[in-house]
mmCIF file of C-alpha atoms and ligand atoms in Angstrom:
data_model
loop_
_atom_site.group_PDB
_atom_site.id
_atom_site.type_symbol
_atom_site.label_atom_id
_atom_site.label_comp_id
_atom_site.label_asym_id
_atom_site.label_seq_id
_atom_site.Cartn_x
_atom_site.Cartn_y
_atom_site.Cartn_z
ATOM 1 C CA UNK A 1 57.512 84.606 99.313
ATOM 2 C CA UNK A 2 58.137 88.047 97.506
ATOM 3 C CA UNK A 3 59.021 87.121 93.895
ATOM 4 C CA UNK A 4 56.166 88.640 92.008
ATOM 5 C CA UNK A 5 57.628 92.371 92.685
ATOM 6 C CA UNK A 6 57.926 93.837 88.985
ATOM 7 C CA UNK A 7 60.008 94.297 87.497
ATOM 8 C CA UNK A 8 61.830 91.996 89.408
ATOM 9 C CA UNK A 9 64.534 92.842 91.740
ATOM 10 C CA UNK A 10 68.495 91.929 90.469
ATOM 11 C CA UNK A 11 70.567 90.383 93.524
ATOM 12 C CA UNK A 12 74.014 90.067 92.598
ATOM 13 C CA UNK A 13 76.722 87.722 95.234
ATOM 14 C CA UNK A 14 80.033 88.845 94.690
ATOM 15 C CA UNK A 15 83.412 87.660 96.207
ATOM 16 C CA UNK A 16 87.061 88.266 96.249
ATOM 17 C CA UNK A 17 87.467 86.713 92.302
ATOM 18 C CA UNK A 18 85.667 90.355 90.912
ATOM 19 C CA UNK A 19 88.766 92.261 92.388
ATOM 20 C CA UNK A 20 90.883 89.801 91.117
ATOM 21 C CA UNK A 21 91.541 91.421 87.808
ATOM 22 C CA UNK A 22 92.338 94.810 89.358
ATOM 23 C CA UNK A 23 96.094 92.964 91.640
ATOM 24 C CA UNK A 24 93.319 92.311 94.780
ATOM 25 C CA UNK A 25 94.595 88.339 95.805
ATOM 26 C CA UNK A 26 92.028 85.857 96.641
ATOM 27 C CA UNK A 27 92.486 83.574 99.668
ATOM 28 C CA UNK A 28 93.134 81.058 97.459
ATOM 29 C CA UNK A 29 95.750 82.988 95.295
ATOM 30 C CA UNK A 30 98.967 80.892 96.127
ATOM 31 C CA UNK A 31 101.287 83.563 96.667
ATOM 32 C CA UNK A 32 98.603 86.472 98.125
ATOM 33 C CA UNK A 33 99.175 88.543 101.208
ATOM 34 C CA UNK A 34 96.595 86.096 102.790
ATOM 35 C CA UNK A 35 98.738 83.100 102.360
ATOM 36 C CA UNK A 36 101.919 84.780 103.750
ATOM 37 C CA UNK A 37 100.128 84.886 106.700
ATOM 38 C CA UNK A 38 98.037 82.338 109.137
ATOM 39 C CA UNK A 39 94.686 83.921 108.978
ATOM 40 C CA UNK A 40 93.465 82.322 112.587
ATOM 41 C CA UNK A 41 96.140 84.700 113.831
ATOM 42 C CA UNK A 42 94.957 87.893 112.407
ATOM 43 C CA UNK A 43 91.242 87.471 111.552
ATOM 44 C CA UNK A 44 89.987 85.956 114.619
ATOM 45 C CA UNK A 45 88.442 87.962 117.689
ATOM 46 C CA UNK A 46 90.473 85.608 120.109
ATOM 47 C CA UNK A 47 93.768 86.489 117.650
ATOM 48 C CA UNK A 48 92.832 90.233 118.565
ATOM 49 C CA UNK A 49 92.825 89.904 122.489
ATOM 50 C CA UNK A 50 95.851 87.659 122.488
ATOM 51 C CA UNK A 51 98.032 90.357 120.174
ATOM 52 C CA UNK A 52 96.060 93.363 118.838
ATOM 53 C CA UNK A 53 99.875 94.682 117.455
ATOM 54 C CA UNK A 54 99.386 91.692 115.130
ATOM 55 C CA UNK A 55 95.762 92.009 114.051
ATOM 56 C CA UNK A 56 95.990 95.911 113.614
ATOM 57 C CA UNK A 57 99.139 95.817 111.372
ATOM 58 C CA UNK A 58 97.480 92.891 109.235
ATOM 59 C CA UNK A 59 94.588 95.162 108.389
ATOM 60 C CA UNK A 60 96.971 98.322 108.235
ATOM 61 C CA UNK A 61 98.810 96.359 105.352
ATOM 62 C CA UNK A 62 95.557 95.111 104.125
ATOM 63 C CA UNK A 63 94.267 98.738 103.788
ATOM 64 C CA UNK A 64 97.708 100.199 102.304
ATOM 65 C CA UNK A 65 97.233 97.078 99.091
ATOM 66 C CA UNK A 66 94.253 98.506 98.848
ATOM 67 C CA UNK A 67 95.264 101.924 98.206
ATOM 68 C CA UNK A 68 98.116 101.114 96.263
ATOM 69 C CA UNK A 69 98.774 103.108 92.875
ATOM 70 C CA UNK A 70 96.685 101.319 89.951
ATOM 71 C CA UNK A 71 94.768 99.230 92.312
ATOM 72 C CA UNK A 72 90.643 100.532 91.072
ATOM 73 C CA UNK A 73 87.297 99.517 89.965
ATOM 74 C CA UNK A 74 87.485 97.233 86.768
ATOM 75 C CA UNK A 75 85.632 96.149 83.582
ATOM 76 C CA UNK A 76 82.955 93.765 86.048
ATOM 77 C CA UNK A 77 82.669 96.120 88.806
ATOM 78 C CA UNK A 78 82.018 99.151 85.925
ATOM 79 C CA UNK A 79 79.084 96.634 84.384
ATOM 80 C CA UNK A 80 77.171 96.281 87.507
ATOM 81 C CA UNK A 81 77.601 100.083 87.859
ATOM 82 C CA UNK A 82 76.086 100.114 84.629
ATOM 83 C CA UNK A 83 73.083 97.066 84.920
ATOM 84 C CA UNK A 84 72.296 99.078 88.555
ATOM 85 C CA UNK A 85 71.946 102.524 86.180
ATOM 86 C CA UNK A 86 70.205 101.220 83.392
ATOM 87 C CA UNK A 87 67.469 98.339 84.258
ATOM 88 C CA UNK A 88 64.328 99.155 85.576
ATOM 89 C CA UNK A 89 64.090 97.110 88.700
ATOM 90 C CA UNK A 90 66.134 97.077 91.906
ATOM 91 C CA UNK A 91 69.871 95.704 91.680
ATOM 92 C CA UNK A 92 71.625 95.049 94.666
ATOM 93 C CA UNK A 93 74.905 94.734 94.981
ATOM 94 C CA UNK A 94 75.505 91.820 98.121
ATOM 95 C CA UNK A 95 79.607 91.951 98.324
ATOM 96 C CA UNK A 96 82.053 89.757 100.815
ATOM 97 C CA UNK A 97 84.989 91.473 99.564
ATOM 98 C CA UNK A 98 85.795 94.847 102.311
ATOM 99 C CA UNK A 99 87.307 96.586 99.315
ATOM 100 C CA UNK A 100 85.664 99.286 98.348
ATOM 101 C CA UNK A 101 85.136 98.816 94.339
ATOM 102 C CA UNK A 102 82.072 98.339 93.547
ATOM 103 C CA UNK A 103 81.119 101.865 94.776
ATOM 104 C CA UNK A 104 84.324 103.188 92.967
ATOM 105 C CA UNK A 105 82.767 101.537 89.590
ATOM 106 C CA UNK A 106 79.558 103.792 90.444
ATOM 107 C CA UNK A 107 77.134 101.479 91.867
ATOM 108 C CA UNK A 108 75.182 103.071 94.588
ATOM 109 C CA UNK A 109 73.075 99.616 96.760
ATOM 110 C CA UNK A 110 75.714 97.728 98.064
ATOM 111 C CA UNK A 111 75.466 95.807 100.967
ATOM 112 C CA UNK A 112 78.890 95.232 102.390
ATOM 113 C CA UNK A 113 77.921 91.685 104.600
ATOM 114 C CA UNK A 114 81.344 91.146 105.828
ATOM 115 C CA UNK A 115 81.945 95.201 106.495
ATOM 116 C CA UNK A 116 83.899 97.624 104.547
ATOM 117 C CA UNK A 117 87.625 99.208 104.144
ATOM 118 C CA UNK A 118 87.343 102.368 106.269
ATOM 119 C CA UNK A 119 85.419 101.999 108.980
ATOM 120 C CA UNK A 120 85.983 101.273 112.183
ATOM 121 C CA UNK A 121 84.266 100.059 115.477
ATOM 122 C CA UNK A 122 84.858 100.800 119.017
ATOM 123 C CA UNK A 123 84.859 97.133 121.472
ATOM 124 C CA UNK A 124 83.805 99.572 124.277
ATOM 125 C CA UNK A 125 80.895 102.057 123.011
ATOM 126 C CA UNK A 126 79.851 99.488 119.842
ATOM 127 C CA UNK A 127 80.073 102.670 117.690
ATOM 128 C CA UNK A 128 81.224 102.200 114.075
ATOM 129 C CA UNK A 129 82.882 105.444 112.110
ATOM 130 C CA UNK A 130 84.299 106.038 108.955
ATOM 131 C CA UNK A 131 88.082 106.523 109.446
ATOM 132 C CA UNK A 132 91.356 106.273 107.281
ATOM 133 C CA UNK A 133 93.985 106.174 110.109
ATOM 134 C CA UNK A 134 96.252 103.168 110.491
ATOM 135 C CA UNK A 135 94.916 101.975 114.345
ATOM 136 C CA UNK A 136 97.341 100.462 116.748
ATOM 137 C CA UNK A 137 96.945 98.982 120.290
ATOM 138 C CA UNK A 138 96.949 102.850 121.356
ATOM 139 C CA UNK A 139 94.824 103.781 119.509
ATOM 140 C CA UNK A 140 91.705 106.344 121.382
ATOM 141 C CA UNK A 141 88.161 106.108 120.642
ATOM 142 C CA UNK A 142 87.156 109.607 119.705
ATOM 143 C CA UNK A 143 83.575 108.893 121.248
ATOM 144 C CA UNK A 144 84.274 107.804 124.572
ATOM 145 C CA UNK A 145 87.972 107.799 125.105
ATOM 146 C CA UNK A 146 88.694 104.385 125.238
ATOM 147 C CA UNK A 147 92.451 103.117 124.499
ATOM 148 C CA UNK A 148 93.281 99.685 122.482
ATOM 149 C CA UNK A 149 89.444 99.185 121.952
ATOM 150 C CA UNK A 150 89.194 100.080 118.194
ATOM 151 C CA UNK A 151 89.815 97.158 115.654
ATOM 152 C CA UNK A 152 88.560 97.341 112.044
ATOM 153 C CA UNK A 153 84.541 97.256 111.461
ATOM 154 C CA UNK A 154 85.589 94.037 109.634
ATOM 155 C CA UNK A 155 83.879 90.423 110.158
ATOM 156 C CA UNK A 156 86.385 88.303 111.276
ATOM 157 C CA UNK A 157 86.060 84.274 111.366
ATOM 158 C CA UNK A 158 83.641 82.862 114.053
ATOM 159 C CA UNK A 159 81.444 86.493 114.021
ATOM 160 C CA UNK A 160 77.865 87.133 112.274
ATOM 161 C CA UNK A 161 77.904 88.690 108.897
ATOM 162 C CA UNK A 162 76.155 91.944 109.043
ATOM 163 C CA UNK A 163 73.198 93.335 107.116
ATOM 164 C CA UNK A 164 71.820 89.526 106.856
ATOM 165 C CA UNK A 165 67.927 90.876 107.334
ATOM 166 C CA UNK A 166 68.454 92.908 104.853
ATOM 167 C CA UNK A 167 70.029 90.434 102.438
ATOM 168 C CA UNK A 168 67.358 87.818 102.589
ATOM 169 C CA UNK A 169 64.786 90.408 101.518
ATOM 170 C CA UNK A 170 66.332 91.699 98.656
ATOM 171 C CA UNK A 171 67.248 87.807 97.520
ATOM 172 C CA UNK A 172 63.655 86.435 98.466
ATOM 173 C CA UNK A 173 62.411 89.804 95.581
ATOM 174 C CA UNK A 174 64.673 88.823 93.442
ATOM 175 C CA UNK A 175 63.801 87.201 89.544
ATOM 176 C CA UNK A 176 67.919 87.112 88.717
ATOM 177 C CA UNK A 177 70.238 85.964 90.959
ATOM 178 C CA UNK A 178 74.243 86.158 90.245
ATOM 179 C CA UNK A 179 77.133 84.667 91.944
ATOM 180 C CA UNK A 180 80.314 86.179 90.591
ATOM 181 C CA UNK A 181 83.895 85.261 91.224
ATOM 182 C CA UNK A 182 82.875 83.815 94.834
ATOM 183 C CA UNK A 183 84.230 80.082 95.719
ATOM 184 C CA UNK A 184 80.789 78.758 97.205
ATOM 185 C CA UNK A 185 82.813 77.781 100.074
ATOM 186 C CA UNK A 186 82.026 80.659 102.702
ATOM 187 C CA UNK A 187 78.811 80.228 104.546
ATOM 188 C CA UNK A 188 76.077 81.971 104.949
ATOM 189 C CA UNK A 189 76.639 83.444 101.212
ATOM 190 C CA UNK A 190 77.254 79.927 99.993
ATOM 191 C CA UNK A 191 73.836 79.142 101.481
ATOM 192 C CA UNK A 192 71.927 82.213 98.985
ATOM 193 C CA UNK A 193 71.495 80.416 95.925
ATOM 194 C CA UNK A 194 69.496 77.524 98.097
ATOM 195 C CA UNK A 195 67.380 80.326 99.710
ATOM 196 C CA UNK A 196 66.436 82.138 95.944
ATOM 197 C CA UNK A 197 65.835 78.729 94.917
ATOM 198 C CA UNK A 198 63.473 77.835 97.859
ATOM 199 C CA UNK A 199 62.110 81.194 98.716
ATOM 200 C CA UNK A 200 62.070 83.031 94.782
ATOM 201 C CA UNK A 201 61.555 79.820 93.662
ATOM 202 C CA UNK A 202 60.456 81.738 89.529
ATOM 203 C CA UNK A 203 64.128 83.245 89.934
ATOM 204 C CA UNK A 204 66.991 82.126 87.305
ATOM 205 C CA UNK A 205 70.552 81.458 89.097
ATOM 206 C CA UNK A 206 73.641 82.126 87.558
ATOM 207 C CA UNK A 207 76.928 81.353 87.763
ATOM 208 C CA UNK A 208 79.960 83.825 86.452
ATOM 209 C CA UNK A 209 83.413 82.066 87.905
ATOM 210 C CA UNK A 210 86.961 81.299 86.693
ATOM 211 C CA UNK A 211 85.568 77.779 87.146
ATOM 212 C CA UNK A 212 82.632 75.579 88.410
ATOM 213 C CA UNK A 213 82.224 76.028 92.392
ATOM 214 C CA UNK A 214 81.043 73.434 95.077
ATOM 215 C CA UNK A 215 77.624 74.634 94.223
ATOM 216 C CA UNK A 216 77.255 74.467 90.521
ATOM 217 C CA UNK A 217 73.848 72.429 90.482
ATOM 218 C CA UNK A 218 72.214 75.183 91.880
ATOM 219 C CA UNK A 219 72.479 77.210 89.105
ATOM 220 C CA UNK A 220 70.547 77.539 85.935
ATOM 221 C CA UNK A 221 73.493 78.881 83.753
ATOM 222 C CA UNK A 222 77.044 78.296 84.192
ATOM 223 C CA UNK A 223 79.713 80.983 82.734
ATOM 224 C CA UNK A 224 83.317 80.887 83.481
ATOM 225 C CA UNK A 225 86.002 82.729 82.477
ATOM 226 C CA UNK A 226 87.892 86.035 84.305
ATOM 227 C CA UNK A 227 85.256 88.590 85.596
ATOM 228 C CA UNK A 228 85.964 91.409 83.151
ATOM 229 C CA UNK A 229 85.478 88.974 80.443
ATOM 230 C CA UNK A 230 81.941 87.431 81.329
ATOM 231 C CA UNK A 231 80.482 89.853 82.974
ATOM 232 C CA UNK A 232 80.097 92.894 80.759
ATOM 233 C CA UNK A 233 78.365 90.979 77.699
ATOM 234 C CA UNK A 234 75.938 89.177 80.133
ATOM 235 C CA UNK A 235 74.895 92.352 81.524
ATOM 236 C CA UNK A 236 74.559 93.838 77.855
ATOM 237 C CA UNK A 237 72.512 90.286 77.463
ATOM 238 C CA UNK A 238 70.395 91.218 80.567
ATOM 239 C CA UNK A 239 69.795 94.661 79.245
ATOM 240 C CA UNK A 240 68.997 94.528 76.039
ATOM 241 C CA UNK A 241 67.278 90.548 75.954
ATOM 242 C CA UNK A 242 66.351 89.644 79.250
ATOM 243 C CA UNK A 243 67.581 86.526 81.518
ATOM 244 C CA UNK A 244 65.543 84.060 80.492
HETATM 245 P P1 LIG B 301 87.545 82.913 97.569
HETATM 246 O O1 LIG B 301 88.928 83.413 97.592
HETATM 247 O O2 LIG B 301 87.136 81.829 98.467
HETATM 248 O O3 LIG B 301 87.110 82.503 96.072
HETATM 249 C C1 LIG B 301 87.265 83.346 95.007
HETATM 250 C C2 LIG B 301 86.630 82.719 93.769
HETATM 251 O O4 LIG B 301 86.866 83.605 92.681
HETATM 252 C C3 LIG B 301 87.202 81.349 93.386
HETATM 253 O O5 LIG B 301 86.136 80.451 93.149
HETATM 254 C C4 LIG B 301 87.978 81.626 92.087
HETATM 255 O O6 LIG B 301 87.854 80.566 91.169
HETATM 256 C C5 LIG B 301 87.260 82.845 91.547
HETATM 257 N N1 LIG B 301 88.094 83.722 90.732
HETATM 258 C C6 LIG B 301 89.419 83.968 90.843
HETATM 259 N N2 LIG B 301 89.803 84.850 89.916
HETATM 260 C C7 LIG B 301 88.698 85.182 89.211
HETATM 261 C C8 LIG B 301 88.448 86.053 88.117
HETATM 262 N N3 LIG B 301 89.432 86.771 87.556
HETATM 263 N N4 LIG B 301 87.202 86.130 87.631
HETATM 264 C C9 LIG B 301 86.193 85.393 88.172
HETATM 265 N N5 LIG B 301 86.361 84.552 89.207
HETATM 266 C C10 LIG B 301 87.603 84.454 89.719
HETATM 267 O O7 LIG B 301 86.729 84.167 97.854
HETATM 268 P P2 LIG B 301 85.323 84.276 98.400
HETATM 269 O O8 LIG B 301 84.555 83.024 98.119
HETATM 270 O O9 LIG B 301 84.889 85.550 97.883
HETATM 271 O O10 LIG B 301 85.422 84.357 99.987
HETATM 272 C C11 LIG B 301 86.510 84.387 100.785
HETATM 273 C C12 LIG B 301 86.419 85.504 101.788
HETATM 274 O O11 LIG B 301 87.541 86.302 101.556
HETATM 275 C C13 LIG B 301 85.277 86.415 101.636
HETATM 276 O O12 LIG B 301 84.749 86.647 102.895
HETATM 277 C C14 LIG B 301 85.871 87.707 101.135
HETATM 278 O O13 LIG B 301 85.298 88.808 101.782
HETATM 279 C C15 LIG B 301 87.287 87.664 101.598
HETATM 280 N N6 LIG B 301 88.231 88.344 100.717
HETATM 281 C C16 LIG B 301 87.968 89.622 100.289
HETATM 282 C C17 LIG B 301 88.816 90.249 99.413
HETATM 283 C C18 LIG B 301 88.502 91.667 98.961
HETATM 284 O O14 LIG B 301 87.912 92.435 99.707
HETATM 285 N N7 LIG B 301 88.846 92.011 97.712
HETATM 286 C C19 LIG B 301 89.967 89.598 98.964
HETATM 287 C C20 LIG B 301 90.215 88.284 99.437
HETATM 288 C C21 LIG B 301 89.333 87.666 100.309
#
């Protein structure tokens, strides 16, 4: 157990609800890009051998939204920019969303456990690059020349999150742990709260959602409401009176 670091360490859990406010859908958005399309089709590895076409123009569409004009960092990602800045201890950022926000807003330790917009990963040589091409099935590996081997550096259904080592140290430091704008639904990171509770078991769990998630006992506090609403004045709370 690591939770008498001090000051304590600041693990924030976000999901795809913090991007909601600046046009990025949820899954659960009714009319998103992710319900227009069956996502065992395009975010499987099994969807990728059987039509890579398919997979690769999901993501190319995917990566385009992102990009889109106005589409940027807003009020929530700014304030963990800011609570990373200005508190004393560690904060780390632990994000399933592949967008690339949070380091837009400014914050600098985020762990991206499902991978990240803009990189991509050769099936042949395992290397992972930074790259902003569109890929298609013809696409060449520019380390070892392979064709139709590159898909995104993105964790698709049935595949390990990444980083998880890494994760479970900075949540076993941790005295605050957040969940923001993530459905509680999507295992391992519906599992974190359990391990702070278990493993940092002085840390104080919080909830900031549109509404109360499958795993609302777990938490100390409770706040709901759109992201850019809640969290800037709880991380003015955290900064200037503490958690408890
Ligand atoms: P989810 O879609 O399962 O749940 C999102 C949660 O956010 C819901 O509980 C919803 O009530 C809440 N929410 C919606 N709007 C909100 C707002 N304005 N403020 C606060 N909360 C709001 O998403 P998830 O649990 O994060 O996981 C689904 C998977 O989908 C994740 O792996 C994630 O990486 C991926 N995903 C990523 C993106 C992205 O990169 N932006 C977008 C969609 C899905």
């Amino acid at each position: 157990m690591h939770q008498d670091f001090f000051p304590p360490g600041i693990a924030v859990l976000t999901g795809a609800g913090i991007s909601k406010e600046s046009g990025i859908d949820t899954f659960r958005d009714a009319d998103g890009l992710w319900n227009r399309v069956n996502l065992e089709e395009v975010a499987t590895l099994e969807a990728w051998h059987r039509d890579k076409k398919k997979v690769l123009d999901f993501y190319n569409e995917t990566r385009s939204m992102f990009r889109a004009a106005g589409i940027g960092p807003n009020e929530a990602h700014r304030a963990l920019a800011r609570l990373e800045r200005e508190y004393d201890g560690e904060v780390t950022i632990i994000t399933q969303n592949i967008d690339l926000l949070h380091e837009q807003a400014g914050s600098k330790r985020v762990i991206h456990m499902h991978g990240r917009d803009g990189e991509i990963r050769c099936m042949a040589c395992k290397t992972v690059f930074s790259s902003d091409y569109d890929l298609t099935p013809a696409s060449i590996c520019p380390h070892c020349n392979s064709v139709g081997e590159l898909r995104p550096n993105i964790v698709w259904f049935g595949e390990m999150p990444i980083h998880l080592e890494e994760i479970y140290e900075a949540l076993e430091r941790c005295g605050l742990f957040l969940a923001i704008g993530t459905s509680g639904e999507v295992y391992p990171a519906a599992g974190f709260v359990l391990h702070v509770r278990r493993h940092a078991p002085r840390a104080r769990t919080v909830e900031l959602n549109l509404e109360p998630t499958d795993n609302k006992s777990l938490f100390h506090e409770h706040i709901y409401g759109p992201a850019t609403e809640t969290v800037p004045p709880y991380v003015t709370r955290v900064l200037t009176q503490g958690w408890r």
